[in-house]
């Protein structure tokens, strides 16, 4: 399928979305509905179903382990956006196995249909020693059934020449905005618990970032325009020094700023230490050019300075 064959938002399509009420997924669902599409969202609870109904979407009861439900929903759709994930860092290997089974189920169901399959991925670890780009392949350590997230991006891309329009959605490690409960929110919690806002070593390693609403828009543009096999980067800011993130948190909480040695990072930050110590500077130049995407919402430091993380 070429870019010119991709359905535009001018026609109503019916998309199946996992994670449709999640942090990123709810923004994507709103964008899809605003574009005139129908959304069927996987709902693992009555509360999630109610949220979907309130938005104007259809709720399908089930979880990511209900593979028959996922298979039937994918088969009945015009495409799948897989934005859900079992965020259990205490049992991360099992989360990866679940993710791999889900991706395998969707890809097998869509094989030969030329329908889109967009799936959540990330930019962390792509190119630790330089600025990562959309041309970078996931490292070997991120492929295979025992890899983080079950090697889902690499697995999905195996279907790019099997009649599935596979588009990996590589999100920044912090997708921020009011109500964020991800990495930045956890850094704030740790600062409160420890009485200091810390960074690792010199704090010169950089994190890419993007506002949730900008990412929601990017996903829908990717659904409309991205060709098969082309990863897109949900990155509005190429890289913010972790030292500056810590300083913004310290200012917001009225706490001192402290450098933590790398060999003490896990003790100070817990599971977040391995992520906060990474260099994740990432370009989205190809994504912006391909999709005509131009982020317009607040930067990460602006969001922190607004006080929304300290309520």
mmCIF file of C-alpha atoms in Angstrom:
data_model
loop_
_atom_site.group_PDB
_atom_site.id
_atom_site.type_symbol
_atom_site.label_atom_id
_atom_site.label_comp_id
_atom_site.label_asym_id
_atom_site.label_seq_id
_atom_site.Cartn_x
_atom_site.Cartn_y
_atom_site.Cartn_z
ATOM 1 C CA UNK A 1 0.000 0.000 0.000
ATOM 2 C CA UNK A 2 1.341 3.404 -0.945
ATOM 3 C CA UNK A 3 0.757 6.654 0.903
ATOM 4 C CA UNK A 4 -1.826 7.637 -1.727
ATOM 5 C CA UNK A 5 -3.882 4.509 -0.957
ATOM 6 C CA UNK A 6 -4.252 5.360 2.737
ATOM 7 C CA UNK A 7 -7.813 6.349 3.727
ATOM 8 C CA UNK A 8 -8.121 10.003 4.685
ATOM 9 C CA UNK A 9 -10.221 11.446 7.459
ATOM 10 C CA UNK A 10 -12.714 12.437 4.776
ATOM 11 C CA UNK A 11 -14.324 8.983 4.993
ATOM 12 C CA UNK A 12 -15.797 7.429 8.106
ATOM 13 C CA UNK A 13 -13.830 4.398 9.271
ATOM 14 C CA UNK A 14 -14.357 2.052 12.199
ATOM 15 C CA UNK A 15 -11.222 1.579 14.292
ATOM 16 C CA UNK A 16 -10.558 -0.771 17.172
ATOM 17 C CA UNK A 17 -8.447 0.852 19.893
ATOM 18 C CA UNK A 18 -6.836 -0.748 22.938
ATOM 19 C CA UNK A 19 -5.913 1.600 25.757
ATOM 20 C CA UNK A 20 -8.631 3.916 24.466
ATOM 21 C CA UNK A 21 -9.219 5.475 27.890
ATOM 22 C CA UNK A 22 -5.540 5.632 28.817
ATOM 23 C CA UNK A 23 -3.270 8.655 29.064
ATOM 24 C CA UNK A 24 -2.409 8.760 25.354
ATOM 25 C CA UNK A 25 -5.299 6.651 24.129
ATOM 26 C CA UNK A 26 -7.983 9.021 25.406
ATOM 27 C CA UNK A 27 -6.410 11.867 23.420
ATOM 28 C CA UNK A 28 -6.263 9.642 20.327
ATOM 29 C CA UNK A 29 -9.885 8.553 20.779
ATOM 30 C CA UNK A 30 -11.005 12.186 20.981
ATOM 31 C CA UNK A 31 -9.056 13.033 17.805
ATOM 32 C CA UNK A 32 -10.507 10.064 15.919
ATOM 33 C CA UNK A 33 -14.049 10.983 16.888
ATOM 34 C CA UNK A 34 -13.462 14.624 15.988
ATOM 35 C CA UNK A 35 -12.321 13.454 12.537
ATOM 36 C CA UNK A 36 -15.659 11.694 12.082
ATOM 37 C CA UNK A 37 -14.513 8.116 12.662
ATOM 38 C CA UNK A 38 -16.143 5.423 14.750
ATOM 39 C CA UNK A 39 -14.127 4.054 17.669
ATOM 40 C CA UNK A 40 -14.562 0.697 19.378
ATOM 41 C CA UNK A 41 -12.485 0.757 22.555
ATOM 42 C CA UNK A 42 -11.446 -2.212 24.671
ATOM 43 C CA UNK A 43 -12.876 -1.670 28.170
ATOM 44 C CA UNK A 44 -11.574 -3.736 31.066
ATOM 45 C CA UNK A 45 -13.995 -2.229 33.599
ATOM 46 C CA UNK A 46 -17.394 -0.590 33.857
ATOM 47 C CA UNK A 47 -15.637 2.692 34.581
ATOM 48 C CA UNK A 48 -13.645 2.471 31.346
ATOM 49 C CA UNK A 49 -16.778 1.579 29.414
ATOM 50 C CA UNK A 50 -18.568 4.601 30.858
ATOM 51 C CA UNK A 51 -15.696 6.893 29.833
ATOM 52 C CA UNK A 52 -15.801 5.586 26.278
ATOM 53 C CA UNK A 53 -19.558 5.985 26.051
ATOM 54 C CA UNK A 54 -19.314 9.540 27.376
ATOM 55 C CA UNK A 55 -16.785 10.358 24.646
ATOM 56 C CA UNK A 56 -19.075 8.968 21.967
ATOM 57 C CA UNK A 57 -17.193 5.709 21.378
ATOM 58 C CA UNK A 58 -18.397 2.121 21.616
ATOM 59 C CA UNK A 59 -17.112 -0.007 24.496
ATOM 60 C CA UNK A 60 -16.102 -3.650 24.047
ATOM 61 C CA UNK A 61 -15.674 -5.474 27.376
ATOM 62 C CA UNK A 62 -12.407 -7.384 27.676
ATOM 63 C CA UNK A 63 -8.731 -7.316 28.594
ATOM 64 C CA UNK A 64 -5.469 -7.752 26.731
ATOM 65 C CA UNK A 65 -5.409 -11.418 27.670
ATOM 66 C CA UNK A 66 -8.744 -12.078 25.918
ATOM 67 C CA UNK A 67 -7.169 -12.946 22.582
ATOM 68 C CA UNK A 68 -10.383 -14.234 21.004
ATOM 69 C CA UNK A 69 -12.075 -10.914 21.778
ATOM 70 C CA UNK A 70 -9.151 -9.020 20.256
ATOM 71 C CA UNK A 71 -9.111 -11.226 17.169
ATOM 72 C CA UNK A 72 -12.810 -10.775 16.463
ATOM 73 C CA UNK A 73 -12.654 -7.020 17.056
ATOM 74 C CA UNK A 74 -9.689 -6.615 14.721
ATOM 75 C CA UNK A 75 -11.379 -8.669 12.021
ATOM 76 C CA UNK A 76 -14.490 -6.468 12.201
ATOM 77 C CA UNK A 77 -12.545 -3.194 12.062
ATOM 78 C CA UNK A 78 -11.048 -0.990 9.372
ATOM 79 C CA UNK A 79 -7.816 -0.947 11.365
ATOM 80 C CA UNK A 80 -6.319 -1.368 14.809
ATOM 81 C CA UNK A 81 -4.558 1.109 17.102
ATOM 82 C CA UNK A 82 -2.900 -0.835 19.903
ATOM 83 C CA UNK A 83 -2.161 1.674 22.672
ATOM 84 C CA UNK A 84 -2.753 -0.529 25.708
ATOM 85 C CA UNK A 85 -0.116 -2.239 27.846
ATOM 86 C CA UNK A 86 -0.059 -4.061 31.169
ATOM 87 C CA UNK A 87 2.048 -1.636 33.223
ATOM 88 C CA UNK A 88 3.249 -4.028 35.919
ATOM 89 C CA UNK A 89 6.898 -3.243 36.587
ATOM 90 C CA UNK A 90 7.017 -5.893 39.308
ATOM 91 C CA UNK A 91 6.182 -8.548 36.709
ATOM 92 C CA UNK A 92 7.593 -6.879 33.618
ATOM 93 C CA UNK A 93 8.536 -10.135 31.857
ATOM 94 C CA UNK A 94 4.948 -11.324 32.036
ATOM 95 C CA UNK A 95 3.764 -7.951 30.711
ATOM 96 C CA UNK A 96 6.098 -8.484 27.762
ATOM 97 C CA UNK A 97 4.703 -11.934 27.061
ATOM 98 C CA UNK A 98 1.158 -10.563 27.095
ATOM 99 C CA UNK A 99 2.179 -7.762 24.742
ATOM 100 C CA UNK A 100 3.790 -10.162 22.277
ATOM 101 C CA UNK A 101 0.701 -12.370 22.183
ATOM 102 C CA UNK A 102 -1.528 -9.346 21.548
ATOM 103 C CA UNK A 103 0.645 -8.054 18.695
ATOM 104 C CA UNK A 104 0.867 -11.517 17.156
ATOM 105 C CA UNK A 105 -2.927 -11.846 17.323
ATOM 106 C CA UNK A 106 -3.571 -8.493 15.664
ATOM 107 C CA UNK A 107 -0.920 -8.958 12.971
ATOM 108 C CA UNK A 108 -2.120 -12.445 12.069
ATOM 109 C CA UNK A 109 -5.737 -11.271 11.901
ATOM 110 C CA UNK A 110 -4.910 -8.322 9.630
ATOM 111 C CA UNK A 111 -2.530 -10.217 7.324
ATOM 112 C CA UNK A 112 -3.404 -9.718 3.666
ATOM 113 C CA UNK A 113 -6.008 -7.036 4.354
ATOM 114 C CA UNK A 114 -3.898 -3.898 3.724
ATOM 115 C CA UNK A 115 -5.519 -2.451 6.833
ATOM 116 C CA UNK A 116 -3.521 -0.259 9.253
ATOM 117 C CA UNK A 117 -2.009 -1.611 12.447
ATOM 118 C CA UNK A 118 -0.526 1.139 14.618
ATOM 119 C CA UNK A 119 1.116 0.089 17.864
ATOM 120 C CA UNK A 120 2.674 1.895 20.801
ATOM 121 C CA UNK A 121 6.442 1.691 21.111
ATOM 122 C CA UNK A 122 9.115 3.995 22.498
ATOM 123 C CA UNK A 123 12.289 5.893 21.702
ATOM 124 C CA UNK A 124 14.149 4.929 24.896
ATOM 125 C CA UNK A 125 17.260 2.908 24.117
ATOM 126 C CA UNK A 126 17.184 3.487 20.342
ATOM 127 C CA UNK A 127 20.548 5.242 20.097
ATOM 128 C CA UNK A 128 22.036 5.961 23.547
ATOM 129 C CA UNK A 129 25.183 7.641 22.208
ATOM 130 C CA UNK A 130 23.583 10.055 19.742
ATOM 131 C CA UNK A 131 20.305 11.618 18.696
ATOM 132 C CA UNK A 132 17.982 8.839 17.541
ATOM 133 C CA UNK A 133 15.977 9.160 14.321
ATOM 134 C CA UNK A 134 13.115 7.399 12.576
ATOM 135 C CA UNK A 135 15.686 5.545 10.468
ATOM 136 C CA UNK A 136 16.991 3.696 13.522
ATOM 137 C CA UNK A 137 15.953 0.093 13.970
ATOM 138 C CA UNK A 138 15.240 -1.199 17.446
ATOM 139 C CA UNK A 139 18.428 -2.663 18.962
ATOM 140 C CA UNK A 140 18.848 -6.435 19.081
ATOM 141 C CA UNK A 141 18.162 -6.376 22.821
ATOM 142 C CA UNK A 142 14.640 -5.115 22.049
ATOM 143 C CA UNK A 143 13.753 -7.986 19.707
ATOM 144 C CA UNK A 144 12.589 -11.491 20.496
ATOM 145 C CA UNK A 145 10.015 -12.910 22.906
ATOM 146 C CA UNK A 146 12.047 -12.166 26.052
ATOM 147 C CA UNK A 147 12.807 -8.538 25.145
ATOM 148 C CA UNK A 148 11.157 -5.546 26.858
ATOM 149 C CA UNK A 149 7.536 -5.237 25.673
ATOM 150 C CA UNK A 150 7.961 -8.677 24.124
ATOM 151 C CA UNK A 151 9.929 -7.296 21.183
ATOM 152 C CA UNK A 152 6.596 -6.062 19.854
ATOM 153 C CA UNK A 153 7.836 -3.429 17.378
ATOM 154 C CA UNK A 154 10.217 -5.819 15.656
ATOM 155 C CA UNK A 155 7.534 -8.518 15.573
ATOM 156 C CA UNK A 156 4.942 -6.192 14.065
ATOM 157 C CA UNK A 157 7.359 -4.976 11.387
ATOM 158 C CA UNK A 158 7.735 -8.565 10.161
ATOM 159 C CA UNK A 159 4.201 -8.121 8.784
ATOM 160 C CA UNK A 160 4.918 -4.914 6.860
ATOM 161 C CA UNK A 161 5.343 -6.932 3.658
ATOM 162 C CA UNK A 162 2.461 -9.319 4.443
ATOM 163 C CA UNK A 163 -0.430 -7.042 3.622
ATOM 164 C CA UNK A 164 -0.527 -5.143 6.917
ATOM 165 C CA UNK A 165 0.169 -1.397 7.097
ATOM 166 C CA UNK A 166 2.346 -1.502 10.196
ATOM 167 C CA UNK A 167 3.234 1.845 11.792
ATOM 168 C CA UNK A 168 5.193 1.811 15.077
ATOM 169 C CA UNK A 169 4.311 4.783 17.269
ATOM 170 C CA UNK A 170 7.494 5.581 19.158
ATOM 171 C CA UNK A 171 6.550 7.789 22.070
ATOM 172 C CA UNK A 172 8.872 9.990 24.110
ATOM 173 C CA UNK A 173 9.672 8.660 27.598
ATOM 174 C CA UNK A 174 7.628 11.483 29.076
ATOM 175 C CA UNK A 175 4.318 12.343 27.456
ATOM 176 C CA UNK A 176 3.179 15.121 29.744
ATOM 177 C CA UNK A 177 0.287 17.417 30.518
ATOM 178 C CA UNK A 178 -2.193 18.119 33.338
ATOM 179 C CA UNK A 179 -3.153 14.826 34.954
ATOM 180 C CA UNK A 180 0.061 13.044 33.961
ATOM 181 C CA UNK A 181 0.763 9.979 36.105
ATOM 182 C CA UNK A 182 3.835 8.747 34.228
ATOM 183 C CA UNK A 183 7.587 9.150 34.675
ATOM 184 C CA UNK A 184 7.561 12.875 35.501
ATOM 185 C CA UNK A 185 4.833 12.424 38.092
ATOM 186 C CA UNK A 186 6.845 9.622 39.660
ATOM 187 C CA UNK A 187 9.950 11.844 39.776
ATOM 188 C CA UNK A 188 7.892 14.383 41.713
ATOM 189 C CA UNK A 189 6.748 11.675 44.147
ATOM 190 C CA UNK A 190 10.328 10.521 44.680
ATOM 191 C CA UNK A 191 11.476 14.091 45.315
ATOM 192 C CA UNK A 192 8.789 14.478 47.963
ATOM 193 C CA UNK A 193 9.719 11.160 49.558
ATOM 194 C CA UNK A 194 13.465 11.887 49.568
ATOM 195 C CA UNK A 195 13.336 15.591 50.355
ATOM 196 C CA UNK A 196 15.531 16.419 47.347
ATOM 197 C CA UNK A 197 15.026 16.706 43.598
ATOM 198 C CA UNK A 198 17.792 14.581 42.128
ATOM 199 C CA UNK A 199 19.456 13.806 38.833
ATOM 200 C CA UNK A 200 22.130 11.205 38.011
ATOM 201 C CA UNK A 201 25.839 12.070 37.760
ATOM 202 C CA UNK A 202 26.214 15.314 35.789
ATOM 203 C CA UNK A 203 22.594 15.300 34.653
ATOM 204 C CA UNK A 204 23.622 15.993 31.075
ATOM 205 C CA UNK A 205 21.810 12.995 29.635
ATOM 206 C CA UNK A 206 18.670 14.164 27.851
ATOM 207 C CA UNK A 207 15.056 13.027 27.761
ATOM 208 C CA UNK A 208 12.785 13.571 24.788
ATOM 209 C CA UNK A 209 9.310 14.845 25.623
ATOM 210 C CA UNK A 210 5.938 15.656 24.098
ATOM 211 C CA UNK A 211 2.596 16.978 25.268
ATOM 212 C CA UNK A 212 -0.224 14.430 25.379
ATOM 213 C CA UNK A 213 -2.496 16.446 23.080
ATOM 214 C CA UNK A 214 0.253 16.890 20.474
ATOM 215 C CA UNK A 215 0.860 13.137 20.550
ATOM 216 C CA UNK A 216 -2.838 12.401 20.148
ATOM 217 C CA UNK A 217 -2.890 14.503 17.007
ATOM 218 C CA UNK A 218 0.276 12.868 15.670
ATOM 219 C CA UNK A 219 -1.205 9.380 15.999
ATOM 220 C CA UNK A 220 -4.241 10.263 13.906
ATOM 221 C CA UNK A 221 -2.032 11.910 11.274
ATOM 222 C CA UNK A 222 0.067 8.746 11.195
ATOM 223 C CA UNK A 223 -3.077 6.680 10.707
ATOM 224 C CA UNK A 224 -3.960 8.856 7.726
ATOM 225 C CA UNK A 225 -0.549 9.331 6.143
ATOM 226 C CA UNK A 226 2.256 7.026 7.304
ATOM 227 C CA UNK A 227 3.276 4.254 4.894
ATOM 228 C CA UNK A 228 3.803 0.704 6.028
ATOM 229 C CA UNK A 229 6.985 -0.026 7.925
ATOM 230 C CA UNK A 230 7.628 3.619 8.792
ATOM 231 C CA UNK A 231 8.078 4.350 12.506
ATOM 232 C CA UNK A 232 6.944 7.782 13.634
ATOM 233 C CA UNK A 233 8.256 9.685 16.645
ATOM 234 C CA UNK A 234 5.925 11.272 19.179
ATOM 235 C CA UNK A 235 8.597 13.768 20.179
ATOM 236 C CA UNK A 236 8.060 17.512 20.457
ATOM 237 C CA UNK A 237 11.311 18.319 22.296
ATOM 238 C CA UNK A 238 14.435 16.537 21.111
ATOM 239 C CA UNK A 239 16.066 16.424 24.504
ATOM 240 C CA UNK A 240 15.863 18.122 27.903
ATOM 241 C CA UNK A 241 18.774 17.684 30.303
ATOM 242 C CA UNK A 242 17.675 15.608 33.294
ATOM 243 C CA UNK A 243 19.434 18.165 35.480
ATOM 244 C CA UNK A 244 16.983 20.795 34.212
ATOM 245 C CA UNK A 245 14.018 18.502 34.881
ATOM 246 C CA UNK A 246 15.241 17.981 38.453
ATOM 247 C CA UNK A 247 15.760 21.731 38.893
ATOM 248 C CA UNK A 248 12.200 22.468 37.736
ATOM 249 C CA UNK A 249 10.817 19.891 40.157
ATOM 250 C CA UNK A 250 12.971 21.262 42.985
ATOM 251 C CA UNK A 251 11.775 24.784 42.316
ATOM 252 C CA UNK A 252 8.152 23.659 42.241
ATOM 253 C CA UNK A 253 8.454 21.775 45.535
ATOM 254 C CA UNK A 254 10.853 24.176 47.244
ATOM 255 C CA UNK A 255 13.456 21.409 47.608
ATOM 256 C CA UNK A 256 17.226 21.360 47.078
ATOM 257 C CA UNK A 257 18.710 19.848 43.910
ATOM 258 C CA UNK A 258 21.132 16.953 44.266
ATOM 259 C CA UNK A 259 23.345 14.837 42.021
ATOM 260 C CA UNK A 260 23.114 11.106 42.740
ATOM 261 C CA UNK A 261 26.016 8.866 41.640
ATOM 262 C CA UNK A 262 25.043 6.336 38.988
ATOM 263 C CA UNK A 263 25.838 3.407 41.257
ATOM 264 C CA UNK A 264 23.265 4.754 43.753
ATOM 265 C CA UNK A 265 20.559 5.546 41.187
ATOM 266 C CA UNK A 266 18.537 2.391 41.755
ATOM 267 C CA UNK A 267 18.580 2.943 45.504
ATOM 268 C CA UNK A 268 17.372 6.535 45.131
ATOM 269 C CA UNK A 269 14.933 6.231 42.218
ATOM 270 C CA UNK A 270 13.891 2.559 42.392
ATOM 271 C CA UNK A 271 12.833 1.072 39.055
ATOM 272 C CA UNK A 272 12.811 4.537 37.472
ATOM 273 C CA UNK A 273 16.575 4.873 37.912
ATOM 274 C CA UNK A 274 17.423 2.831 34.823
ATOM 275 C CA UNK A 275 15.185 5.057 32.674
ATOM 276 C CA UNK A 276 16.170 8.403 34.187
ATOM 277 C CA UNK A 277 19.831 7.576 33.640
ATOM 278 C CA UNK A 278 19.394 6.892 29.918
ATOM 279 C CA UNK A 279 20.258 9.315 27.182
ATOM 280 C CA UNK A 280 17.101 9.522 25.097
ATOM 281 C CA UNK A 281 17.625 12.524 22.825
ATOM 282 C CA UNK A 282 15.478 11.878 19.755
ATOM 283 C CA UNK A 283 14.631 13.671 16.527
ATOM 284 C CA UNK A 284 11.146 13.805 15.021
ATOM 285 C CA UNK A 285 12.185 15.666 11.857
ATOM 286 C CA UNK A 286 11.112 12.855 9.524
ATOM 287 C CA UNK A 287 7.759 12.503 11.315
ATOM 288 C CA UNK A 288 7.010 16.223 11.057
ATOM 289 C CA UNK A 289 7.882 16.291 7.360
ATOM 290 C CA UNK A 290 5.925 13.136 6.529
ATOM 291 C CA UNK A 291 2.790 13.969 8.506
ATOM 292 C CA UNK A 292 2.781 17.753 8.476
ATOM 293 C CA UNK A 293 2.807 17.588 12.264
ATOM 294 C CA UNK A 294 3.686 20.722 14.242
ATOM 295 C CA UNK A 295 3.459 20.454 18.072
ATOM 296 C CA UNK A 296 1.802 23.506 19.605
ATOM 297 C CA UNK A 297 1.193 22.705 23.272
ATOM 298 C CA UNK A 298 3.249 23.419 26.404
ATOM 299 C CA UNK A 299 6.794 22.121 26.838
ATOM 300 C CA UNK A 300 7.694 19.792 29.697
ATOM 301 C CA UNK A 301 9.344 22.520 31.765
ATOM 302 C CA UNK A 302 6.374 24.830 31.156
ATOM 303 C CA UNK A 303 4.018 22.108 32.365
ATOM 304 C CA UNK A 304 6.118 21.566 35.502
ATOM 305 C CA UNK A 305 6.308 25.305 36.136
ATOM 306 C CA UNK A 306 2.521 25.571 35.827
ATOM 307 C CA UNK A 307 2.202 23.645 39.086
ATOM 308 C CA UNK A 308 0.032 20.863 37.675
ATOM 309 C CA UNK A 309 2.376 18.203 39.050
ATOM 310 C CA UNK A 310 2.298 19.562 42.599
ATOM 311 C CA UNK A 311 -1.420 19.610 43.357
#
